[in-house]
XYZ file of C-alpha atoms in Angstrom:
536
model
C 0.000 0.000 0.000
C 1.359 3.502 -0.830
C 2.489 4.612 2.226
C 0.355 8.805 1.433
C -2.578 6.191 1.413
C -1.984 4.443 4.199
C -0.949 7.599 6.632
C -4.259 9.141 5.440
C -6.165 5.534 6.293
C -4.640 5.863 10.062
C -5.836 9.343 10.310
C -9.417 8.646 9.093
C -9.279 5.539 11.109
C -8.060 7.283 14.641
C -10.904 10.047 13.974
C -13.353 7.898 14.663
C -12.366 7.236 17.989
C -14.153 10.365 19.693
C -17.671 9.365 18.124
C -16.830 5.768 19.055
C -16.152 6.994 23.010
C -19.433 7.962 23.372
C -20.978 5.004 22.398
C -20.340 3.220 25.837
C -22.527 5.375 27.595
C -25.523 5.361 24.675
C -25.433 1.489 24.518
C -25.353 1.201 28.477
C -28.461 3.434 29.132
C -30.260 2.048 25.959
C -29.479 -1.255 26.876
C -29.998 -1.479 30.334
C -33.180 1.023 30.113
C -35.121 -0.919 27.468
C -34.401 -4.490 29.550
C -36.124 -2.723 32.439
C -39.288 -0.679 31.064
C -39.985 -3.174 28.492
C -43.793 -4.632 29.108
C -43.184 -7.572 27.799
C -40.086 -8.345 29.735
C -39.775 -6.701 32.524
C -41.309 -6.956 36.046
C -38.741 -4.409 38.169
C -40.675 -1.466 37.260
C -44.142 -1.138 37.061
C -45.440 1.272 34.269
C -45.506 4.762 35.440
C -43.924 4.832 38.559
C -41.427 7.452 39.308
C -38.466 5.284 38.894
C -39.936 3.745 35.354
C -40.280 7.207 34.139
C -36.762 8.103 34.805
C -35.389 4.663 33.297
C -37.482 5.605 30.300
C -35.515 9.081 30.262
C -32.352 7.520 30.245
C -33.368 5.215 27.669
C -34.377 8.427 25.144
C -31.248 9.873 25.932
C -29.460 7.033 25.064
C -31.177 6.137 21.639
C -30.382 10.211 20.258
C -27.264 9.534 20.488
C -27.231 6.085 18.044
C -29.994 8.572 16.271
C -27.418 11.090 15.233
C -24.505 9.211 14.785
C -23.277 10.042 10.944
C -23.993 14.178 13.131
C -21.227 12.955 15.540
C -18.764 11.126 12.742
C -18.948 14.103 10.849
C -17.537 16.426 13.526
C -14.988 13.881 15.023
C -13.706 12.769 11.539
C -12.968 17.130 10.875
C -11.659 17.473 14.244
C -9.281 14.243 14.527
C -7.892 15.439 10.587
C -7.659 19.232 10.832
C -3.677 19.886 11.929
C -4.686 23.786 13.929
C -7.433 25.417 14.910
C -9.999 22.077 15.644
C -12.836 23.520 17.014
C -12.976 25.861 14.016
C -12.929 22.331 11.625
C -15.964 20.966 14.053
C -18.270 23.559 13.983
C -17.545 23.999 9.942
C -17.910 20.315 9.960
C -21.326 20.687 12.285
C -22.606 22.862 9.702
C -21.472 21.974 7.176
C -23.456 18.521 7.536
C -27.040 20.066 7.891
C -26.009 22.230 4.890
C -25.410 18.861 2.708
C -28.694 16.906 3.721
C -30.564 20.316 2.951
C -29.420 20.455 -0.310
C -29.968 16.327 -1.023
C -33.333 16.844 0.882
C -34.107 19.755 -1.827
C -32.677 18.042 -4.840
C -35.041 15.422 -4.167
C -37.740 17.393 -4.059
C -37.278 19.856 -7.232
C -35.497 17.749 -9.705
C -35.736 13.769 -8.745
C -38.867 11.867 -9.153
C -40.159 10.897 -5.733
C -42.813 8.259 -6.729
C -39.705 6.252 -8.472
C -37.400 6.286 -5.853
C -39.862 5.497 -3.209
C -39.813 2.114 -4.910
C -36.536 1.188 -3.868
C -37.143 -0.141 -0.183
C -35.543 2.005 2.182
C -34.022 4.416 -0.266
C -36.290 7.618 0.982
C -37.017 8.315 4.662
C -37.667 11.172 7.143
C -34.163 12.033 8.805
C -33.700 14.616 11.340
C -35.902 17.489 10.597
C -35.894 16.803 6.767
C -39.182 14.625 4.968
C -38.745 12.413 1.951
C -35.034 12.745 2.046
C -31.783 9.581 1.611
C -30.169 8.819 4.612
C -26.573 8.313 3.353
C -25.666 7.362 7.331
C -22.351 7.838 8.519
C -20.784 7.250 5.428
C -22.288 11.067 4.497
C -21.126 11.875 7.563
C -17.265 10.774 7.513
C -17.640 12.483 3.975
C -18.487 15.325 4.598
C -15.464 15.273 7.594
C -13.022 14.295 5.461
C -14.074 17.055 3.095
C -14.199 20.042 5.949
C -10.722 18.636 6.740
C -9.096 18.803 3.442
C -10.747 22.426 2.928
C -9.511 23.644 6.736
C -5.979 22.468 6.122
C -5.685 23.920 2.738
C -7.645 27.693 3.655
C -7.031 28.188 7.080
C -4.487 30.960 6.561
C -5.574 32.482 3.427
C -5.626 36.015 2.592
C -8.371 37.325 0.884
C -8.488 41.441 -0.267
C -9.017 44.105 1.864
C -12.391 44.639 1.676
C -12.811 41.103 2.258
C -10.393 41.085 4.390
C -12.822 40.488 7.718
C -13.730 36.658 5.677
C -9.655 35.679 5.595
C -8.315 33.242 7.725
C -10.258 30.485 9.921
C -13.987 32.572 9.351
C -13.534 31.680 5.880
C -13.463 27.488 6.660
C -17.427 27.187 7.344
C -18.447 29.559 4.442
C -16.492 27.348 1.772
C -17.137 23.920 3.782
C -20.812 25.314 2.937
C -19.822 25.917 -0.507
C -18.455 22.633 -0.798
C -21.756 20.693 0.979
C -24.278 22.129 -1.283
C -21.848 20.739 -4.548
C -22.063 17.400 -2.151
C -25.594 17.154 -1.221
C -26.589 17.323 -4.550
C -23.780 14.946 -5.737
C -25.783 12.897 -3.423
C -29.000 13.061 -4.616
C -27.900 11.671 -7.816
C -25.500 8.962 -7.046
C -26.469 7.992 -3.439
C -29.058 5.132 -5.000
C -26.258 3.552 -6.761
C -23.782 3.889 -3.600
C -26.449 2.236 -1.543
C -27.740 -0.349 -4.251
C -24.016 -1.341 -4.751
C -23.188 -1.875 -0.937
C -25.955 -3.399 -0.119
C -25.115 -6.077 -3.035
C -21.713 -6.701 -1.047
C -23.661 -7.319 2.232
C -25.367 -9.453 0.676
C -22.810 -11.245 -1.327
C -20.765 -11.577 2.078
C -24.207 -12.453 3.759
C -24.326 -15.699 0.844
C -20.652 -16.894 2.180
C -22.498 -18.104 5.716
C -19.813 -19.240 7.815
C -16.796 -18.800 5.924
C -17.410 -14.931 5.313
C -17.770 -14.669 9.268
C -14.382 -16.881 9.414
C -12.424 -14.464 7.022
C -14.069 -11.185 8.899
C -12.682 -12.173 11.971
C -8.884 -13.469 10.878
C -8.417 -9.747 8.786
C -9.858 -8.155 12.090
C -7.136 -9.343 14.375
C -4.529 -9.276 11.291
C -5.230 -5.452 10.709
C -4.666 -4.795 14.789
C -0.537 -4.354 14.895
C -0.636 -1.704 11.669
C -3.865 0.155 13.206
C -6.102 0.088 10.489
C -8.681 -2.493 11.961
C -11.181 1.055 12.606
C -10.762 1.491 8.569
C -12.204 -2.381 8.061
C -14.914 -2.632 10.756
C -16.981 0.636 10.460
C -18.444 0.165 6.960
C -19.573 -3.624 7.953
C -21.352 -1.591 11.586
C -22.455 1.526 10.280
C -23.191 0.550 6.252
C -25.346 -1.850 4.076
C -22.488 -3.512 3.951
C -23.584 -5.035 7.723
C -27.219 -5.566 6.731
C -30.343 -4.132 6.416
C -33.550 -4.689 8.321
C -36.622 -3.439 9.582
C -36.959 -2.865 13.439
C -40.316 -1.233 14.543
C -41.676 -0.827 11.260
C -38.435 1.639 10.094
C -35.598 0.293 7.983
C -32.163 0.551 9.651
C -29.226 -0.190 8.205
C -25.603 -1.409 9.590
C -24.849 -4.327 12.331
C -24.492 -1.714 14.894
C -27.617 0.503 14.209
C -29.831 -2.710 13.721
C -28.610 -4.705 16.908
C -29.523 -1.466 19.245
C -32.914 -0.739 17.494
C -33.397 -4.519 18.022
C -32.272 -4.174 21.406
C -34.466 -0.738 21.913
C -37.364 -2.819 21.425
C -36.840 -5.252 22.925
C -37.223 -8.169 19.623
C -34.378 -11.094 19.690
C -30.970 -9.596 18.482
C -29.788 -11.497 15.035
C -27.463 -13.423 14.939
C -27.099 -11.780 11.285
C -25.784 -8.396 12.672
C -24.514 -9.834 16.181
C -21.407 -12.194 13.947
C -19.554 -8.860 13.602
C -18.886 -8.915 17.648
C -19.683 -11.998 19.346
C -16.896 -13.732 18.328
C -14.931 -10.982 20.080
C -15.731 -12.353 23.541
C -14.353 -15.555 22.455
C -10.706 -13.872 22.249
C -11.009 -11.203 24.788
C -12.800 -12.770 28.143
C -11.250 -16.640 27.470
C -8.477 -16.618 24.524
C -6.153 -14.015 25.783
C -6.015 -14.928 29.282
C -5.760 -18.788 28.438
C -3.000 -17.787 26.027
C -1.256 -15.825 29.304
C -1.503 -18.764 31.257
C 0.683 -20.807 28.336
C 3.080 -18.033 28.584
C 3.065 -18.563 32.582
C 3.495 -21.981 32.808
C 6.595 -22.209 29.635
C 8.063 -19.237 31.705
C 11.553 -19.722 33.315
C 11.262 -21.018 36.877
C 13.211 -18.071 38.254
C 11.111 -15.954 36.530
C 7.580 -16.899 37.492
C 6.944 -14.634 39.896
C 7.664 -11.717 37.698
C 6.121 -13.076 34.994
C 2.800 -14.339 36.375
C 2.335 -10.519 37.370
C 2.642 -9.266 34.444
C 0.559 -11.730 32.573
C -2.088 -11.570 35.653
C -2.706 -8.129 34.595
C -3.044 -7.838 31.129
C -5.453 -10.609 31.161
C -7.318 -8.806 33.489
C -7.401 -5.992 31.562
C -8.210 -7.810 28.579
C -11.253 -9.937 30.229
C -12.594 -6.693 31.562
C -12.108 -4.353 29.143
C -11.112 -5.985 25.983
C -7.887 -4.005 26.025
C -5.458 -6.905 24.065
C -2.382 -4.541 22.894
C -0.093 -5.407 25.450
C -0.503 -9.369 25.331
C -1.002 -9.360 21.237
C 2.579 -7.385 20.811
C 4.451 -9.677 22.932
C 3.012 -12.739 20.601
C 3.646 -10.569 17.924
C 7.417 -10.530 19.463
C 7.853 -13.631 19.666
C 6.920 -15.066 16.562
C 4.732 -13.852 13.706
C 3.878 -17.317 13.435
C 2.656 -16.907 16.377
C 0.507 -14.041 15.973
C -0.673 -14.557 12.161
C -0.742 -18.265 12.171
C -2.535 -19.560 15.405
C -3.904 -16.507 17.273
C -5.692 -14.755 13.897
C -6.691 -18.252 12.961
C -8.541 -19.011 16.096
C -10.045 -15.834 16.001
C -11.756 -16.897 12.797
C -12.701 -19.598 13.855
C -14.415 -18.037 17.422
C -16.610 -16.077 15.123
C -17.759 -18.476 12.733
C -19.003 -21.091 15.537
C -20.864 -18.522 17.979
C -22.379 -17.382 14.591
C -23.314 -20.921 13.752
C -24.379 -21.130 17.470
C -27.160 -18.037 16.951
C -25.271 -15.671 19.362
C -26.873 -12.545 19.791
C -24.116 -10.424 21.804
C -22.867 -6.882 20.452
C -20.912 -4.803 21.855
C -20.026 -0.464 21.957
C -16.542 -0.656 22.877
C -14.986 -3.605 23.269
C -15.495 -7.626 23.498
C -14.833 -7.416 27.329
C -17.233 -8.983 30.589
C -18.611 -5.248 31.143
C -19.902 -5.196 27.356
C -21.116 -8.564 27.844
C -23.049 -8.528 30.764
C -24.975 -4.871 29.779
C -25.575 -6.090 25.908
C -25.479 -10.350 26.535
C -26.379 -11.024 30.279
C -28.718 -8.160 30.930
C -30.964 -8.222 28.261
C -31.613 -12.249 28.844
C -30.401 -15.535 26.755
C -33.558 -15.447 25.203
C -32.875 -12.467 23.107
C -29.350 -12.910 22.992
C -27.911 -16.624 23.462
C -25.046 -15.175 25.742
C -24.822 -18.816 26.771
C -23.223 -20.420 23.880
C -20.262 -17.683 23.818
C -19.803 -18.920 27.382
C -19.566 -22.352 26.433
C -17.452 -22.152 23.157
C -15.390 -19.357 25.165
C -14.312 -22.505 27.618
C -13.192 -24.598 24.735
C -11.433 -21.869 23.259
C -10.012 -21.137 26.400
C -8.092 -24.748 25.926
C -7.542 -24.628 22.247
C -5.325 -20.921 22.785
C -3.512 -22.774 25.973
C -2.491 -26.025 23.864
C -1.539 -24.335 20.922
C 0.435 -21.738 22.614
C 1.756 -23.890 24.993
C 2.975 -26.433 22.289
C 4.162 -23.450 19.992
C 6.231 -21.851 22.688
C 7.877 -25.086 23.900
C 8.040 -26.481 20.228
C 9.589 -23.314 18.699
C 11.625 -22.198 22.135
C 9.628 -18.957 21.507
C 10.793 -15.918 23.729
C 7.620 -14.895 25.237
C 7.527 -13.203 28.370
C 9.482 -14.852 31.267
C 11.371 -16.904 28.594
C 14.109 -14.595 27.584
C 17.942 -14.118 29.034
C 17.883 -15.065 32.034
C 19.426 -11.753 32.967
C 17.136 -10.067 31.761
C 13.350 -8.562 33.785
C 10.730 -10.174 32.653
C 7.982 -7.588 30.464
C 5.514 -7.720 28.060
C 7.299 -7.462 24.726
C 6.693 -5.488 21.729
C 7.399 -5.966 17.984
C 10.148 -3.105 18.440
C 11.703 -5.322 20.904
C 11.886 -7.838 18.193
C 13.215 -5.625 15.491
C 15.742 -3.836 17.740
C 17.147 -7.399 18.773
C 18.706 -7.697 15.309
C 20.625 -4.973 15.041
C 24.032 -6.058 14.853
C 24.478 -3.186 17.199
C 21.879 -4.196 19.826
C 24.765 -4.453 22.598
C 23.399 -7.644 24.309
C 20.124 -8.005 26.395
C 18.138 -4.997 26.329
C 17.860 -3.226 29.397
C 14.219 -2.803 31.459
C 13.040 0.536 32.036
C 14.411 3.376 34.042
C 12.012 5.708 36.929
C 11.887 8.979 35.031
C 11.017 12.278 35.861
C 8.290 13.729 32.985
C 10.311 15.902 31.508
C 12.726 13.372 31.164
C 10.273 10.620 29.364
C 8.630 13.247 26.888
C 12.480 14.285 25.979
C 13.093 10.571 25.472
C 9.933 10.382 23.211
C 10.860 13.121 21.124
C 13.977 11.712 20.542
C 13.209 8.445 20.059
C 10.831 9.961 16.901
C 13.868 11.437 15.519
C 14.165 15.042 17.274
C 11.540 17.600 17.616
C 12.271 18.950 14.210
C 11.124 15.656 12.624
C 7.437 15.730 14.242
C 5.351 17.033 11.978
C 1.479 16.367 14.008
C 0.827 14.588 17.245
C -2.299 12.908 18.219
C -3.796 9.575 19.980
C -6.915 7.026 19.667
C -7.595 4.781 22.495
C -4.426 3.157 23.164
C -1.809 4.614 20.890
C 0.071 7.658 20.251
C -0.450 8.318 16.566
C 2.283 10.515 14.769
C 3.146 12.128 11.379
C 6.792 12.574 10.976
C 9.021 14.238 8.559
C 11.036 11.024 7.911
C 9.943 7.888 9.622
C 13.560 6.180 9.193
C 14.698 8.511 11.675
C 12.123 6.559 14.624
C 14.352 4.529 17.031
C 12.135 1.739 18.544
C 14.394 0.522 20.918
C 14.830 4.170 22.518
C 10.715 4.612 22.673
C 10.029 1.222 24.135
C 12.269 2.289 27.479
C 9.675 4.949 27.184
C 7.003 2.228 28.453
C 5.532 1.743 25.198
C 4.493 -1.961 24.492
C 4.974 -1.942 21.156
C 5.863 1.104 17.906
C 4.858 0.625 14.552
C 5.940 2.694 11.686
C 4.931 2.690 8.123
C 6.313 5.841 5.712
C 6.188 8.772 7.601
C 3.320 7.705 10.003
C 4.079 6.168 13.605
C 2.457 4.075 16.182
C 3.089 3.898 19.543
C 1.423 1.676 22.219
C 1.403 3.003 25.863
C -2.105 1.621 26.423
C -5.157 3.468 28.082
C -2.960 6.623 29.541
C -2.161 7.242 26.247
C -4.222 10.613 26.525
C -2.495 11.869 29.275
C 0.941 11.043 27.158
C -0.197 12.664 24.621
C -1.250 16.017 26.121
C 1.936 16.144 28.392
C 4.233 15.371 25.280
C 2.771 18.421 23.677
C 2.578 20.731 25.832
C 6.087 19.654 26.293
C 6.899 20.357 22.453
C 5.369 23.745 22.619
C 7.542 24.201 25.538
C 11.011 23.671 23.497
C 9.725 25.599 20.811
C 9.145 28.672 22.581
C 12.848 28.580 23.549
């Protein structure tokens, strides 16, 4: 892949984690709410009572969130690409987007022929304040972003003449992000019905491969995690055609994640049509990855158990919680891509095709962790969502990742954690380790971290990405620190992983580097910290 294309793919792809954050909260109080003040379901509450009329608040507040989601991709995908000024791309973005379905909404209306393209199921709908209008979903939405983006970066400083003089600069982003949504909305209007005739054929093609599709979804999933594109592959399949279509309360809804939560809203059985693109995620994240630890464990050095079953005890903590994986999926990574690509992505595969065979239900906001599974599996009851089968195929995948490891490790005298030098403190590797260990200059075992003072680690980190003069943008998604350099062949991994990174990864000019869920934190105090030097 061209590595222009590829640094632009990261950057879309870490914009959409600020929309993403907020889902969480939406799926927790529409989740939990419509378990509770569902008739049908529920005996807690009884209709009309003070506390049922509260839970049914929640619940509203909850579902306007999923409402107005392409809304919310629109701004974060502006906001995570603009390089200065953000909150000038947002709001050009925020109004930008209402601009763009006016114009579709009026297109329709004045030049199309309704009557025809009412045929087409699902093509015309009421959305957001606008009648007999396409919903082009967060697709229009990341659109329109990426388009706000491209316009901020390229106008943001111009000069226009002195008697325009008062429109130069950032006030003149939202009057040509306008500009450009008008020439979009009415793009749309036109070629939307092909756009969304064309990826609905895909869904369906991928629909017609059953089990195997499901298999090959979940192997590129985990394949795509180490170069940070995995965002890039799973959003069309939950937000797009290309995840479905069905009708939910007598309204057509498109995309896995948008059906499953109108499913769940009202309180039908969740299908196991939309739920393949998660389920199969609990399978890895609450059983896999710690079985996988406990291989690592139990081939570990005796001398260095101790420090090794902390270590391990942690991440898969973290990882049956929270679905956090990074730190345990670099270290197989580091020890053998084998490893990684040809048993671990394999198995993950496999987890989704069988709880898709076995009608699973479960979806998820966030993550495949025990919190998302006992608000969208647990909660909601095994009747709607067959939470009990991922249970059961989580145990026997819990001693399929524990053999295979096990036997790989031993097999293959693999250097996962607890198995290297002797000498050496035990850690969770990274794929920098692995790289840095054959240099020819690599000067033995490589040492464990250092206590540093801040000012110390960010100085560290800027070196490590080749100087301060070689850092071009800065910026983070959930666990990584996400950078655009001048010249990536000037990154040293092994200087950034004494940094407490668990693994870098750098492609052309574009960086990754793991430090987990404090990664925000990192990332603010490593800037402020670079406009610090260069005010000196």
């Amino acid at each position: 892949m061209d590595n222009n294309v590829f640094n632009f793919l990261q950057k879309v792809g870490k914009s959409f984690v600020l929309p993403i954050a907020v889902l969480p909260l939406a799926g927790l109080l529409l989740g939990v709410g419509s378990t509770l003040i569902n008739p049908a379901r529920s005996t807690l509450l009884d209709e009309g009572s003070m506390l049922f009329r509260l839970v049914a608040v929640l619940t509203d507040s909850g579902s306007i969130l999923f409402g107005n989601l392409p809304l919310l991709f629109a701004v974060g995908v502006a906001l995570g690409l603009a390089k200065s000024s953000k909150e000038v791309a947002a709001l050009s973005a925020l109004i930008a987007y209402f601009v763009m379905n006016a114009a579709l909404a009026s297109t329709v209306k004045n030049f199309l022929d309704l009557d025809l393209l009412l045929k087409t199921p699902g093509l015309i709908s009421d959305f957001m304040s606008f009648k007999n209008t396409m919903n082009t979903s967060v697709l229009g939405g990341v659109i329109i972003g990426i388009a706000v983006a491209v316009l901020h970066n390229r106008f943001c400083k111009i000069v226009l003449p002195d008697m325009l003089a008062f429109f130069s600069g950032e006030r003149f982003i939202p009057i040509v992000s306008c500009v450009a949504a008008i020439v979009i909305g009415i793009a749309f209007a036109f070629v939307w019905p092909w756009i969304a005739g064309g990826i609905a054929s895909l869904g369906a093609s991928i629909a017609r491969m059953g089990e195997f599709g499901v298999f090959l979804y979940g192997v590129i999933l985990r394949a795509l995690i180490p170069t940070g594109l995995h965002h890039v592959f799973y959003m069309p399949f939950w937000q797009t055609a290309l995840g479905g279509t069905a009708t939910v309360g007598g309204e057509v809804v498109v995309g896995a994640q948008n059906i499953l939560f109108a499913q769940l809203g009202h309180g039908d059985v969740i299908s196991p049509e939309v739920a393949k693109f998660y389920s199969g995620n609990y399978i890895i994240m609450m059983f896999g990855f710690p079985a996988a630890a406990l291989a690592m464990y139990h081939t570990a050095y005796k001398e260095n158990k101790t420090k090794a079953k902390g270590l391990l005890f942690s991440a898969s903590i973290t990882s049956f919680l929270t679905g956090i994986t990074e730190p345990l999926e670099f270290s197989f990574l580091f020890a053998s891509p084998l490893l990684y690509f040809g048993i671990h992505c394999v198995l993950s595969g496999f987890a989704f095709a069988v709880v898709y065979l076995l009608n699973a239900g479960v979806g998820y906001t966030f993550s495949g962790g025990f919190f998302d599974f006992l608000i969208y599996g647990v909660i909601p009851g095994n009747d709607r969502t067959h939470w009990v089968p991922v249970v059961a195929t989580g145990v026997v995948f819990a001693f399929l990742y524990y053999i295979t490891f096990r036997v790989a490790i031993t097999r293959l005298k693999l250097k996962t954690p607890g198995r290297e030098d002797r000498t050496d403190d035990v850690r969770l590797h990274s794929r920098s380790d692995y790289v840095s260990s054959k240099k020819s200059d690599a000067g033995g075992a490589h040492q464990a971290p250092t206590a540093k003072t801040l000012s110390e680690r960010n100085a560290q980190i800027v070196a490590g990405l080749g100087g301060l003069g070689n850092i071009e943008e800065v910026d983070n998604c959930a666990t990584r620190l996400r950078v655009t350099l001048l010249n990536g062949e000037k990154v040293d991994k092994a200087l950034l992983s004494q940094t407490g990174a668990a693994g870098v990864f750098v492609k052309g000019n574009s960086a990754q580097v793991i430090y987990g869920l404090n990664v925000g934190h990192i990332k603010t105090e490593l800037v402020e910290y670079m406009d610090a030097m260069q005010k000196e």
